[in-house]
PDB file of C-alpha atoms and ligand atoms in Angstrom:
ATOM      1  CA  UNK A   1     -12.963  -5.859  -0.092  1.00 98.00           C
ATOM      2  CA  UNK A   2     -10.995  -4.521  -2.927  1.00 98.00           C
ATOM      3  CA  UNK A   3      -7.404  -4.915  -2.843  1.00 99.00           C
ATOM      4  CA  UNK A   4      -4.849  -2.906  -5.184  1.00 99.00           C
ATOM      5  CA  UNK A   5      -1.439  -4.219  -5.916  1.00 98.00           C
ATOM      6  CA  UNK A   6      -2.370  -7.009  -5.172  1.00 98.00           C
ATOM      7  CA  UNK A   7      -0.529  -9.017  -7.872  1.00 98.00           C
ATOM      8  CA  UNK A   8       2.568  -9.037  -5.140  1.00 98.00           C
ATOM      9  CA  UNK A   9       4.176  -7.943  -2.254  1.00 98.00           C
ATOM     10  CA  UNK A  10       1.827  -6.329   0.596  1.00 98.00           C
ATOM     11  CA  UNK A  11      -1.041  -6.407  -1.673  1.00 98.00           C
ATOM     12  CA  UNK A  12      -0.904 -10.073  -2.383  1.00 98.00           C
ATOM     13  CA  UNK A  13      -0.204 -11.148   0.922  1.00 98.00           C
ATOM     14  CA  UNK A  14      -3.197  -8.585   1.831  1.00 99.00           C
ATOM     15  CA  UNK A  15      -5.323 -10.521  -0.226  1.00 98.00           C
ATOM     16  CA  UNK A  16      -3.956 -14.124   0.616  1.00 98.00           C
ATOM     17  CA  UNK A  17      -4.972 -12.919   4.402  1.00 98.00           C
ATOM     18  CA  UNK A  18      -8.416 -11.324   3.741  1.00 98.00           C
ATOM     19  CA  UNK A  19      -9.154 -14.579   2.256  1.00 98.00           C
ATOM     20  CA  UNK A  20      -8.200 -16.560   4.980  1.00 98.00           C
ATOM     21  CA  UNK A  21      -9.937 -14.370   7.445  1.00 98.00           C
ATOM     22  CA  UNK A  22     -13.050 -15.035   5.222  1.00 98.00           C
ATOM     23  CA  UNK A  23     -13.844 -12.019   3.355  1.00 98.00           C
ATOM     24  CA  UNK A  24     -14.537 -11.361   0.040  1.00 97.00           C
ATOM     25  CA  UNK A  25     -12.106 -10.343  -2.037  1.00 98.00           C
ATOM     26  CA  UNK A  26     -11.357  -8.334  -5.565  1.00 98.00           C
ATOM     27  CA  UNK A  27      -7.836  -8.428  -6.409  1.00 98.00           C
ATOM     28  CA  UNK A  28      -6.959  -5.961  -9.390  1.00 99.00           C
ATOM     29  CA  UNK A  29      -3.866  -5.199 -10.328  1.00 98.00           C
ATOM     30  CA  UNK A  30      -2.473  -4.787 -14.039  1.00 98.00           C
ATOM     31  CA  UNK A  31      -0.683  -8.102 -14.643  1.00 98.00           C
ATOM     32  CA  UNK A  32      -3.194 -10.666 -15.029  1.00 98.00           C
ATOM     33  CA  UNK A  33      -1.194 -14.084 -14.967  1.00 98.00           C
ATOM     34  CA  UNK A  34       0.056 -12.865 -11.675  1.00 98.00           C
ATOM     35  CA  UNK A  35      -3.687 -12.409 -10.840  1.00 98.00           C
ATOM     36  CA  UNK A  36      -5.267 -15.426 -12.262  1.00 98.00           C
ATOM     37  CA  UNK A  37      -2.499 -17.414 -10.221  1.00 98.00           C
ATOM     38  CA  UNK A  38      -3.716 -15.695  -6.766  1.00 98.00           C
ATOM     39  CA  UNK A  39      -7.266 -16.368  -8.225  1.00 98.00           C
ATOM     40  CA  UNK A  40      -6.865 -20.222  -8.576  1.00 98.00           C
ATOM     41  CA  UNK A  41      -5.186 -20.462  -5.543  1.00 97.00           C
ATOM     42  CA  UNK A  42      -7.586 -18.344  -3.505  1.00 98.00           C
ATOM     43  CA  UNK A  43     -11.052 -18.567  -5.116  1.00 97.00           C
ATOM     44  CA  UNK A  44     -10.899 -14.237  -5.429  1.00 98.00           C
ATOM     45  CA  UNK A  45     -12.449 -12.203  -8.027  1.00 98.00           C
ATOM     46  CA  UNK A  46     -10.007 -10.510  -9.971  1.00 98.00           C
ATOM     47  CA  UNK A  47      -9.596  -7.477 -12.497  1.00 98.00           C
ATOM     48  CA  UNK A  48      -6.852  -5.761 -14.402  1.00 98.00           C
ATOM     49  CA  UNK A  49      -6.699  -2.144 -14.314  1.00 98.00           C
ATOM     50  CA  UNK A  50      -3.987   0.231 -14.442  1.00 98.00           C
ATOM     51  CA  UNK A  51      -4.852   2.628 -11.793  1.00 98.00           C
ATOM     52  CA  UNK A  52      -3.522   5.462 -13.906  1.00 98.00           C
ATOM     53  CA  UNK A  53      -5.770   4.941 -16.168  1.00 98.00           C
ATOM     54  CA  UNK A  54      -9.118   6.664 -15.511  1.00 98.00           C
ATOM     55  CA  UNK A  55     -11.000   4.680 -17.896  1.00 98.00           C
ATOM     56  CA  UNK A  56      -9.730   1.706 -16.815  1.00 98.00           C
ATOM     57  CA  UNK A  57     -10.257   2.343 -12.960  1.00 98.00           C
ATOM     58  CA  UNK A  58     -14.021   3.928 -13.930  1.00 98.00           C
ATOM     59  CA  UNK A  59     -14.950   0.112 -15.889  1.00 98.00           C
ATOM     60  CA  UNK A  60     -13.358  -1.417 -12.593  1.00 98.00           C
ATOM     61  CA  UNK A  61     -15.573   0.143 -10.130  1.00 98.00           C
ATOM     62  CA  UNK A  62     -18.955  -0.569 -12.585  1.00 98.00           C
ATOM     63  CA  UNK A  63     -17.440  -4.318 -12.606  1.00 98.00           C
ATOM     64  CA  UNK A  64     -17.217  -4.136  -8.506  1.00 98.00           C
ATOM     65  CA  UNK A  65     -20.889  -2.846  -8.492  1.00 97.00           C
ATOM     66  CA  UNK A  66     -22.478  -5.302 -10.578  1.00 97.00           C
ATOM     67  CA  UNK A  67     -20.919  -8.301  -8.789  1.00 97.00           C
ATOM     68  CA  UNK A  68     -21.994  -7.421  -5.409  1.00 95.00           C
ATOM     69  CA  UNK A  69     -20.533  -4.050  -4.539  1.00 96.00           C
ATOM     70  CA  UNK A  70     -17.609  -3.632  -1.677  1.00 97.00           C
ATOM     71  CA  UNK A  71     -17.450  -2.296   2.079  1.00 97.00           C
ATOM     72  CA  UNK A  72     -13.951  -1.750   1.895  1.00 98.00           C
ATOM     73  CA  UNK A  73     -10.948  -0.736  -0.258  1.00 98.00           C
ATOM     74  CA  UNK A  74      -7.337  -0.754   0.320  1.00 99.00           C
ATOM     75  CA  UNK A  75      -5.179   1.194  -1.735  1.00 99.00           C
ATOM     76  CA  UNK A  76      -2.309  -0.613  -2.161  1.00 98.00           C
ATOM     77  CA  UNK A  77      -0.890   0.412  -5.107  1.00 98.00           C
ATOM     78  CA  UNK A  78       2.351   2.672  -5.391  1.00 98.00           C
ATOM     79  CA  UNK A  79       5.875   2.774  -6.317  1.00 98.00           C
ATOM     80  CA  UNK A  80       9.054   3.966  -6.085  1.00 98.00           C
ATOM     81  CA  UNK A  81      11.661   5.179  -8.935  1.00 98.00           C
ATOM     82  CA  UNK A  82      14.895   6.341  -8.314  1.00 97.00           C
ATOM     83  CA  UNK A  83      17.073   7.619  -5.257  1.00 97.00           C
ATOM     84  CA  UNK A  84      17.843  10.677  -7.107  1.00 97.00           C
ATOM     85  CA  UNK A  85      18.826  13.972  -5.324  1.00 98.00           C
ATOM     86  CA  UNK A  86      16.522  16.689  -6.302  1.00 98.00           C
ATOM     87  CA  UNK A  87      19.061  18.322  -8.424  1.00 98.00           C
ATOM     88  CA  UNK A  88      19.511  15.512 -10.690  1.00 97.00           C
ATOM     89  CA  UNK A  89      15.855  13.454 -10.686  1.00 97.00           C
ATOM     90  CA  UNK A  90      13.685  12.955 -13.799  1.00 97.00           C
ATOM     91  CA  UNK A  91      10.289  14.585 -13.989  1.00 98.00           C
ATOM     92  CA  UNK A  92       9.309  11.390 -15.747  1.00 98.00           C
ATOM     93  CA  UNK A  93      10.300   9.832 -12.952  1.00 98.00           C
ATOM     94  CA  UNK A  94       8.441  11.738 -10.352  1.00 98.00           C
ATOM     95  CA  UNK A  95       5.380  11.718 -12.775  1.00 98.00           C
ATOM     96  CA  UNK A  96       5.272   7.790 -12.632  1.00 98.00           C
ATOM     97  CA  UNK A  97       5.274   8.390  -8.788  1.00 98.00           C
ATOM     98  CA  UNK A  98       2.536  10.870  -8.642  1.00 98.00           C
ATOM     99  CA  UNK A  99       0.204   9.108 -11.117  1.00 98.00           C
ATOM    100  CA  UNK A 100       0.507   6.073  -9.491  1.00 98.00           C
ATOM    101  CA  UNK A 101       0.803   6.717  -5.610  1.00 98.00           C
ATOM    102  CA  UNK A 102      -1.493   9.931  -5.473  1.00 98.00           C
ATOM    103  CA  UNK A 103      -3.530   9.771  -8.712  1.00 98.00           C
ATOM    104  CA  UNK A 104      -4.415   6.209  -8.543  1.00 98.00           C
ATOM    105  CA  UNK A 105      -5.085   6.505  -5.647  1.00 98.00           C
ATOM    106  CA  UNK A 106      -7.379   9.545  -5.647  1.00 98.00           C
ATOM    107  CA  UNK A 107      -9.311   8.078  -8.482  1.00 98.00           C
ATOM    108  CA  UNK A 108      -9.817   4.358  -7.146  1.00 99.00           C
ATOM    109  CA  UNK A 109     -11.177   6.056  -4.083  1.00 99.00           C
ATOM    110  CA  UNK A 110     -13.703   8.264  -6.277  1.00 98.00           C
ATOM    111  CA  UNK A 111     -14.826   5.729  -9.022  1.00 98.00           C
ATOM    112  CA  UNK A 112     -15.548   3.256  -5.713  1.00 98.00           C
ATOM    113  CA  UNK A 113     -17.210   5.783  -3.470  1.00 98.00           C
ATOM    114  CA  UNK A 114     -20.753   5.206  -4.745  1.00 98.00           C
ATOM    115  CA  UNK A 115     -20.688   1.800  -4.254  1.00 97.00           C
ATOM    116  CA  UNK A 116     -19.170   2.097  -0.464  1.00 98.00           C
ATOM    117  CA  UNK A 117     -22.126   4.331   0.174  1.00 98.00           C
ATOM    118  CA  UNK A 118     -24.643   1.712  -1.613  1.00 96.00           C
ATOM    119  CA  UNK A 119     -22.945  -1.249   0.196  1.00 92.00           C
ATOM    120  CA  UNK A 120     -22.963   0.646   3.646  1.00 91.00           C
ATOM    121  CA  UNK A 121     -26.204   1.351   2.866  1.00 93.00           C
ATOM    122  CA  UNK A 122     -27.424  -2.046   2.092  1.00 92.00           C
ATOM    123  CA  UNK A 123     -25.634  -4.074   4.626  1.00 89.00           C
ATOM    124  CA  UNK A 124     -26.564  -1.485   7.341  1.00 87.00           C
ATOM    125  CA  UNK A 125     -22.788  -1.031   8.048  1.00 87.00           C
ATOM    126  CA  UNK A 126     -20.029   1.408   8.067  1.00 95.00           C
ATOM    127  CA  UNK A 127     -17.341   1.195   5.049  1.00 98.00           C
ATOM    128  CA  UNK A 128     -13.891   1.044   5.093  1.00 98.00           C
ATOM    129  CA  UNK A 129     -11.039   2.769   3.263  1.00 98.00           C
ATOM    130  CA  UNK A 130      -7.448   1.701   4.055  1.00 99.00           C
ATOM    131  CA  UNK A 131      -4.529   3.665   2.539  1.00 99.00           C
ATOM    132  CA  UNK A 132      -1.083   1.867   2.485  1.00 98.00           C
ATOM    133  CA  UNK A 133       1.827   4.621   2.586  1.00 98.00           C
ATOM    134  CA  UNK A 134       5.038   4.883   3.928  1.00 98.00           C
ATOM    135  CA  UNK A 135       7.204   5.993   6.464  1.00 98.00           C
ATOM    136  CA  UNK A 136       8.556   8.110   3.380  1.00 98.00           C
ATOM    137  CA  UNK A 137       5.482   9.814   3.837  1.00 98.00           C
ATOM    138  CA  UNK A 138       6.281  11.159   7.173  1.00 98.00           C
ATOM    139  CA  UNK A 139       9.894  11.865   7.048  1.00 98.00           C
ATOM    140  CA  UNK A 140      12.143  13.011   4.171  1.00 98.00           C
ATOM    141  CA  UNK A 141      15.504  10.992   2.877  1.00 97.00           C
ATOM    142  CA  UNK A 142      18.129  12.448   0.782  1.00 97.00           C
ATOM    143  CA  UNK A 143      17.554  10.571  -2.389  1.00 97.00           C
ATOM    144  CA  UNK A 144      13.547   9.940  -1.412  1.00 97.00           C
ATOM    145  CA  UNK A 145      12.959  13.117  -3.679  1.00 95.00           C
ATOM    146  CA  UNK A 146       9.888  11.849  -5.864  1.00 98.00           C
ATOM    147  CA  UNK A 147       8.902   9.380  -3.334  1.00 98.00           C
ATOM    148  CA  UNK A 148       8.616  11.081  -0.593  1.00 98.00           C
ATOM    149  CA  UNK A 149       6.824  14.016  -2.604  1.00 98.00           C
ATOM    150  CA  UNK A 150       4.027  11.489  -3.871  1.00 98.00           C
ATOM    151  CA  UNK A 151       3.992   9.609  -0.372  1.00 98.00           C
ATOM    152  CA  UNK A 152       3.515  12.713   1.948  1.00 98.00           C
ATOM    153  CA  UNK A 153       0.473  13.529  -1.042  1.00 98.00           C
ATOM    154  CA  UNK A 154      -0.865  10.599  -0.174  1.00 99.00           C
ATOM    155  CA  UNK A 155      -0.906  11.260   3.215  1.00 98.00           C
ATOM    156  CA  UNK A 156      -2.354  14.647   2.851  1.00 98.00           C
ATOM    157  CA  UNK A 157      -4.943  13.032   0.400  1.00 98.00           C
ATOM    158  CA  UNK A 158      -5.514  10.210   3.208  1.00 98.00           C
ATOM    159  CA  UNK A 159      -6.514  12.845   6.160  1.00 98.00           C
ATOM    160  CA  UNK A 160      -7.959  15.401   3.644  1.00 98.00           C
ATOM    161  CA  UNK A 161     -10.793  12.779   2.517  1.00 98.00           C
ATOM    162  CA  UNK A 162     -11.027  11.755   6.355  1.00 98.00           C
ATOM    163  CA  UNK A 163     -12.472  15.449   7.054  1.00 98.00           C
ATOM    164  CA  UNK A 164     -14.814  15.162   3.735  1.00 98.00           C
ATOM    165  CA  UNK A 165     -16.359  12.238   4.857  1.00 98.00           C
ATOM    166  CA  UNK A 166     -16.863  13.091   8.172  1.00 97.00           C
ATOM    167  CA  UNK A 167     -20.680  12.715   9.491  1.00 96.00           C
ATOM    168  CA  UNK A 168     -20.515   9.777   7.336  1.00 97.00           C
ATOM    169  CA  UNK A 169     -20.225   5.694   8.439  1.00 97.00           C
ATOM    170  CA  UNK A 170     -17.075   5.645   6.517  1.00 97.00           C
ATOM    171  CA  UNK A 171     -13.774   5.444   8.613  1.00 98.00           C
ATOM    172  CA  UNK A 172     -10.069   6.239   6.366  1.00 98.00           C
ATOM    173  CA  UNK A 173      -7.576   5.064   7.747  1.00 98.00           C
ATOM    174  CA  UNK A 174      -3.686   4.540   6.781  1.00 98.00           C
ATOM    175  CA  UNK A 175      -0.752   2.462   7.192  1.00 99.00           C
ATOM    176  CA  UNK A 176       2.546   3.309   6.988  1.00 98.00           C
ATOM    177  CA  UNK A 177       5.234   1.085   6.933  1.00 98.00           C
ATOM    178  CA  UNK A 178       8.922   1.421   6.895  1.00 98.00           C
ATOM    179  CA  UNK A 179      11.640  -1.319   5.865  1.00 98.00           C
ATOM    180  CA  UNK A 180       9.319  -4.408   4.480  1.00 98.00           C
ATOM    181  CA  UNK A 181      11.191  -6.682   1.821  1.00 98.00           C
ATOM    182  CA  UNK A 182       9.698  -7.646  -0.558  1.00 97.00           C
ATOM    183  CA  UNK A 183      11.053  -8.963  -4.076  1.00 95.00           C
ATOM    184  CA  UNK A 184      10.114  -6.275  -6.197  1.00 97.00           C
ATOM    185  CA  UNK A 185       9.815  -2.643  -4.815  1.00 97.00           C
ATOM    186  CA  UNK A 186      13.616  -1.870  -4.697  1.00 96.00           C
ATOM    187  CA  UNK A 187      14.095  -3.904  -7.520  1.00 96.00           C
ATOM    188  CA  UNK A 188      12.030  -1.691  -9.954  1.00 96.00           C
ATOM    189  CA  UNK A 189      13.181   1.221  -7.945  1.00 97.00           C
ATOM    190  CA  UNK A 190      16.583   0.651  -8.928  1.00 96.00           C
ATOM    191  CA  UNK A 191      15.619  -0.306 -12.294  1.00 96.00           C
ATOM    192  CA  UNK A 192      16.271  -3.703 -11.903  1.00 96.00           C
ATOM    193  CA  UNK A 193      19.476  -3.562 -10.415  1.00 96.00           C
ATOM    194  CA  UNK A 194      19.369  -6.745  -8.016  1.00 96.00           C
ATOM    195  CA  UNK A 195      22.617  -7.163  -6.189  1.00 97.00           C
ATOM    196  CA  UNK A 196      22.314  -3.466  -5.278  1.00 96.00           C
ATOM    197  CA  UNK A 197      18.174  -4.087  -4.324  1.00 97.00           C
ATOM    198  CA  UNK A 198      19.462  -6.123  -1.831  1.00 96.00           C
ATOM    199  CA  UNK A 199      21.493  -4.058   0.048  1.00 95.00           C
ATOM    200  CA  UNK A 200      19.365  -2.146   2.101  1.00 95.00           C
ATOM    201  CA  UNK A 201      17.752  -5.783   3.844  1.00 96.00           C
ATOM    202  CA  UNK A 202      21.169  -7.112   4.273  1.00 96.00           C
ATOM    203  CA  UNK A 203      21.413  -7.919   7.616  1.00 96.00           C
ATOM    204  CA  UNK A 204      18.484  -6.443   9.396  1.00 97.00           C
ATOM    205  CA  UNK A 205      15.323  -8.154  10.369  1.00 96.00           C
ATOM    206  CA  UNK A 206      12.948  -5.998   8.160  1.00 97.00           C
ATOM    207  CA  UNK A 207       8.935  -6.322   7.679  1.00 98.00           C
ATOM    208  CA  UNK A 208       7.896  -9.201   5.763  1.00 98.00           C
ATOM    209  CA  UNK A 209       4.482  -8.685   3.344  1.00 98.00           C
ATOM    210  CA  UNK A 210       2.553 -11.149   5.774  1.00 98.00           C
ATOM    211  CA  UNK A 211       3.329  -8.945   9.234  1.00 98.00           C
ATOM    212  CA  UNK A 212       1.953  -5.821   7.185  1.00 99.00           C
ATOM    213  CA  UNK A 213      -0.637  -7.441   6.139  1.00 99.00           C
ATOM    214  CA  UNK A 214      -1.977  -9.016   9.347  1.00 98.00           C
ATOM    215  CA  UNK A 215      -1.659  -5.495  10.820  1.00 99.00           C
ATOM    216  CA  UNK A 216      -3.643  -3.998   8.050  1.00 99.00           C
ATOM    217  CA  UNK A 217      -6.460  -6.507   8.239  1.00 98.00           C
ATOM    218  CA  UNK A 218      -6.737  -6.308  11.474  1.00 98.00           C
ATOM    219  CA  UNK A 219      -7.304  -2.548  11.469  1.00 98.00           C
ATOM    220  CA  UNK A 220     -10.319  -3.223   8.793  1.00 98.00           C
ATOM    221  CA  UNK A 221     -11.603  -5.527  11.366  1.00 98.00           C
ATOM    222  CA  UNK A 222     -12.117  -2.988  13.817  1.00 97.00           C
ATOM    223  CA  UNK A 223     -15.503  -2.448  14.873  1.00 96.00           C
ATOM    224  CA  UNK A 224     -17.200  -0.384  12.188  1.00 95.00           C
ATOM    225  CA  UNK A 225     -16.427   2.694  14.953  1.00 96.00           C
ATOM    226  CA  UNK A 226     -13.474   2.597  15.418  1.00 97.00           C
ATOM    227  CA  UNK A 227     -11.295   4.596  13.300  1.00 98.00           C
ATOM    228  CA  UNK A 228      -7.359   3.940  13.401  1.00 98.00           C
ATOM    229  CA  UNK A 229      -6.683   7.184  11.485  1.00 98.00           C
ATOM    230  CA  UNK A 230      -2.523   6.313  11.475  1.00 98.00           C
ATOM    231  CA  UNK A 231      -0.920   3.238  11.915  1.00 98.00           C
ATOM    232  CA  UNK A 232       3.144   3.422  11.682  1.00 98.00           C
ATOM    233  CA  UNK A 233       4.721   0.408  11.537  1.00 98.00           C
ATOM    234  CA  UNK A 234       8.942  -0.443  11.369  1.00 98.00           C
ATOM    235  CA  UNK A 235      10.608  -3.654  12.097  1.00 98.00           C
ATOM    236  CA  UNK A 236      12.496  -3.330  15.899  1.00 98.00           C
ATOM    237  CA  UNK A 237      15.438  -2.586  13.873  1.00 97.00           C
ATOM    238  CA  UNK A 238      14.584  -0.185  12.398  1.00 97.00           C
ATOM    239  CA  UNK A 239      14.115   3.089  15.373  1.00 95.00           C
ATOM    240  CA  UNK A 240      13.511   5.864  12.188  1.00 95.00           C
ATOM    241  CA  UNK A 241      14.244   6.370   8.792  1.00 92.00           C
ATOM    242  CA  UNK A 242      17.892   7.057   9.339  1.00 93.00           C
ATOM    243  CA  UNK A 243      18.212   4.556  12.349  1.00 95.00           C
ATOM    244  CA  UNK A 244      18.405   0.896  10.755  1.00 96.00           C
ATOM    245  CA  UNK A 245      19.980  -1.818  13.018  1.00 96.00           C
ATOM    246  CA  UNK A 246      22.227  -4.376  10.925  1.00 96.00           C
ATOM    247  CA  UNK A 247      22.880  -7.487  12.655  1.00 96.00           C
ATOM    248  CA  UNK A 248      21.036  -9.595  15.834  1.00 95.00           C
ATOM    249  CA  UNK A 249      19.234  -7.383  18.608  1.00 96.00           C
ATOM    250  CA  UNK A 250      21.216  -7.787  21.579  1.00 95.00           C
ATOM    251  CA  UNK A 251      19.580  -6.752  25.244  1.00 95.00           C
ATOM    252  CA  UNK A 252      21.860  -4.470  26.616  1.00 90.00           C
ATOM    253  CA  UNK A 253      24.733  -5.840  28.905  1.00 88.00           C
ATOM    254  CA  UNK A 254      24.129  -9.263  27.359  1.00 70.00           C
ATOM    255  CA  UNK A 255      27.454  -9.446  25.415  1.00 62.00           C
ATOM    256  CA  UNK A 256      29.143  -8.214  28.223  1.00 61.00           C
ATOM    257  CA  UNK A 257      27.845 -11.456  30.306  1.00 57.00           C
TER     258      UNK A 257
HETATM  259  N1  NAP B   1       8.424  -2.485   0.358  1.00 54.48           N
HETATM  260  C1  NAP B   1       8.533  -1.471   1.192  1.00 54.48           C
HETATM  261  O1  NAP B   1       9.580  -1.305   1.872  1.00 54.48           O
HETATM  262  C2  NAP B   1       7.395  -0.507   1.388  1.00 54.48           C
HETATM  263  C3  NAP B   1       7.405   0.282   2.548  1.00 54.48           C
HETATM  264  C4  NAP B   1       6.379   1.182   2.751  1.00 54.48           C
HETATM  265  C5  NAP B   1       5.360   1.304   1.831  1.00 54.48           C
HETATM  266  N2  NAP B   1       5.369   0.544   0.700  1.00 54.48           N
HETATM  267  C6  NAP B   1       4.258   0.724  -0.241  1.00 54.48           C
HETATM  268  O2  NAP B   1       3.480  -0.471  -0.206  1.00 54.48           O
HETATM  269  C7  NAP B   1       2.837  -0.667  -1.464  1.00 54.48           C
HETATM  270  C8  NAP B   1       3.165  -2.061  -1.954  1.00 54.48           C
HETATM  271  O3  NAP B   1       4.563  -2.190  -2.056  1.00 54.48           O
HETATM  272  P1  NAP B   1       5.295  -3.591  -2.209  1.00 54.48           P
HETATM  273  O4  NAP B   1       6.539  -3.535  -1.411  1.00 54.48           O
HETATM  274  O5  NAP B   1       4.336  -4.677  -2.009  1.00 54.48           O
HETATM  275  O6  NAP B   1       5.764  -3.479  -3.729  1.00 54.48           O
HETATM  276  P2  NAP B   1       5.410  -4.296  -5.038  1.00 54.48           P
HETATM  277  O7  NAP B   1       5.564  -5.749  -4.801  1.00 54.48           O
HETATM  278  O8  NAP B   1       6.208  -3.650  -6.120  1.00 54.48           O
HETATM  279  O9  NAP B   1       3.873  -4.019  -5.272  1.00 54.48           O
HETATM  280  C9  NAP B   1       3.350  -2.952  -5.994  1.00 54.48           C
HETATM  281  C10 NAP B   1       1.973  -3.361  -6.477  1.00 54.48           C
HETATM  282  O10 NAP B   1       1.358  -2.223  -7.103  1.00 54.48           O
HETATM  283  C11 NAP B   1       0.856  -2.623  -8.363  1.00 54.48           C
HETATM  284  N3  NAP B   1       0.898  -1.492  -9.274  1.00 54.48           N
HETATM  285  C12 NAP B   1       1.947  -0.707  -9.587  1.00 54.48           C
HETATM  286  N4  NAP B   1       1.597   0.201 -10.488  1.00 54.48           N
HETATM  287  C13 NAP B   1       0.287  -0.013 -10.755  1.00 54.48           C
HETATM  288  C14 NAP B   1      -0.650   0.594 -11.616  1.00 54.48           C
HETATM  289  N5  NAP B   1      -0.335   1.630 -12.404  1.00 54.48           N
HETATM  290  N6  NAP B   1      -1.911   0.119 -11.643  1.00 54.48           N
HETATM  291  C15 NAP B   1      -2.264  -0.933 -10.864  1.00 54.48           C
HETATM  292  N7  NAP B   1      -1.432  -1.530 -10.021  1.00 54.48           N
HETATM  293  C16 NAP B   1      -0.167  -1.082  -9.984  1.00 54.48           C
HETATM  294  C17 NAP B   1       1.761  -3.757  -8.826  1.00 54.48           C
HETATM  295  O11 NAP B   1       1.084  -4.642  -9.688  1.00 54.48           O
HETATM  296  P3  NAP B   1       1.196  -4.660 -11.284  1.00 54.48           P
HETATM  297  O12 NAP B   1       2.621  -4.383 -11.646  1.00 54.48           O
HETATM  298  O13 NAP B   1       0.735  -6.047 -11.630  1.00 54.48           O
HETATM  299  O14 NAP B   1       0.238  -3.617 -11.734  1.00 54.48           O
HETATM  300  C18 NAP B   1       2.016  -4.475  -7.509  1.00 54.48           C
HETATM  301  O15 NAP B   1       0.981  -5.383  -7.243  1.00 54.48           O
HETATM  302  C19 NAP B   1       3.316   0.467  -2.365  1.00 54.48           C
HETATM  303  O16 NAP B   1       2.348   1.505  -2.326  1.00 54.48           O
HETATM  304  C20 NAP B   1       4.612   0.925  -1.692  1.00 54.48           C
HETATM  305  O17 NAP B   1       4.895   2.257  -2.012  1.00 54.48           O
HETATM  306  C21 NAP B   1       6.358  -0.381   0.458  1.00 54.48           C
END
């Protein structure tokens, strides 16, 4: 299994449950202390690659084939930058998002393809491709701009490859998850801005990186038939995008008991 982002949040505790499931893992991400840490603590392979880079991702997939291929990859990889209205976002901004959340993705996929199809081949098995999204990839936010624009791409990308692959022992499938905290997504959205990065987990039970991660593992332990083409997941408080419950669940007529 090959894991991006998987130096923290979902990707991390992706790989930290793979592990303990008993599969073998690659963890590649582009900060390597972050890496070697989960690799001492876990036993997994690990390499650094900025999945921007198509160089970088193309020496990454020869390094996954000559150390015993891969059945499945989960793109984990992504971003967000800014909460800029339309009017006012930076291209630079919205680049960072596309290379990252659709590029990266797009080019992982390709550079790891052959070796899927070898491994498949080899172990007699279907392969697995698992693409992490986001809610923000299913419904628009004023201020998701950029986000949403390179999350609804990877969508599109998700179910365009599912079609291209079809007649094939190769399921895609995709996660998307709304409201998960973890420490650093908001944080780098808002440029490091941590009081503020807070806010939107203040009093609401959101996701943790361990409950998406359990749900995405289990989907890659499927039987090699089934396909779960789109998993949604959102924390109970959380009924849509615009719908986020602050404070405890209460069943109805209980606080008037
Ligand atoms: N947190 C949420 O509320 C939420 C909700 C729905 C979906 N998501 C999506 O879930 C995924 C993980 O998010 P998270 O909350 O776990 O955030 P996170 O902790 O910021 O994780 C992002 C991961 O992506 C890696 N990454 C970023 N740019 C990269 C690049 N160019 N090349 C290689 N790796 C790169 C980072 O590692 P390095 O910096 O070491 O490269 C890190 O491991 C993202 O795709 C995000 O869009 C998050």
């Amino acid at each position: 299994m090959v894991v991006t982002g998987a130096s923290s949040g979902i990707g991390e505790a992706s790989v930290r449950e793979f592990v303990a499931r008993g599969w073998n893992v690659v963890a590649v991400a582009r900060r390597r202390e972050r890496l070697e840490a989960l690799a001492r603590e876990t036993g997994v392979m690990t390499i650094v690659c900025d999945v921007t880079n198509e160089a970088q991702v193309a020496a990454m997939a020869q390094q996954v084939r000559e150390t015993g291929g891969a059945t499945a990859l989960a793109n984990i990889a992504g971003g967000a930058l800014g909460v800029d209205r339309v009017e006012d976002a930076s291209n630079d901004d919205w680049r960072w998002m596309f290379e990252v959340n659709v590029l990266g993705l797009r080019s992982v996929t390709a550079s790891l393809l052959p070796t899927l199809r070898e491994s498949a081949r080899e172990h007699g098995a279907g392969a697995t491709i698992m693409n992490l999204t986001s809610t923000a990839g299913l419904a628009a936010y004023p201020g998701g701009g950029g986000y949403n624009a390179a999350k609804y791409a990877a969508h599109a990308v998700t179910e365009v490859l599912r079609l291209e692959l079809a007649g094939e022992p190769i399921r895609v499938m995709e996660l998307a998850p709304g409201l998960v905290h973890t420490e650093e997504f908001t944080l780098n959205r808002l440029r490091g801005d941590a009081e503020a990065a807070e806010k939107p987990y203040d009093n609401v039970e959101s996701l943790t990186a361990g409950d998406v991660a359990q749900v995405l593992v289990d989907a890659c332990e499927q039987p090699a038939h089934v396909n779960q083409d789109l998993i949604v997941l959102r924390p109970v408080a959380q009924s849509s995008v615009f719908h986020t419950h602050r404070g405890p669940l209460v069943v109805r007529g209980e606080d008037q008991a």
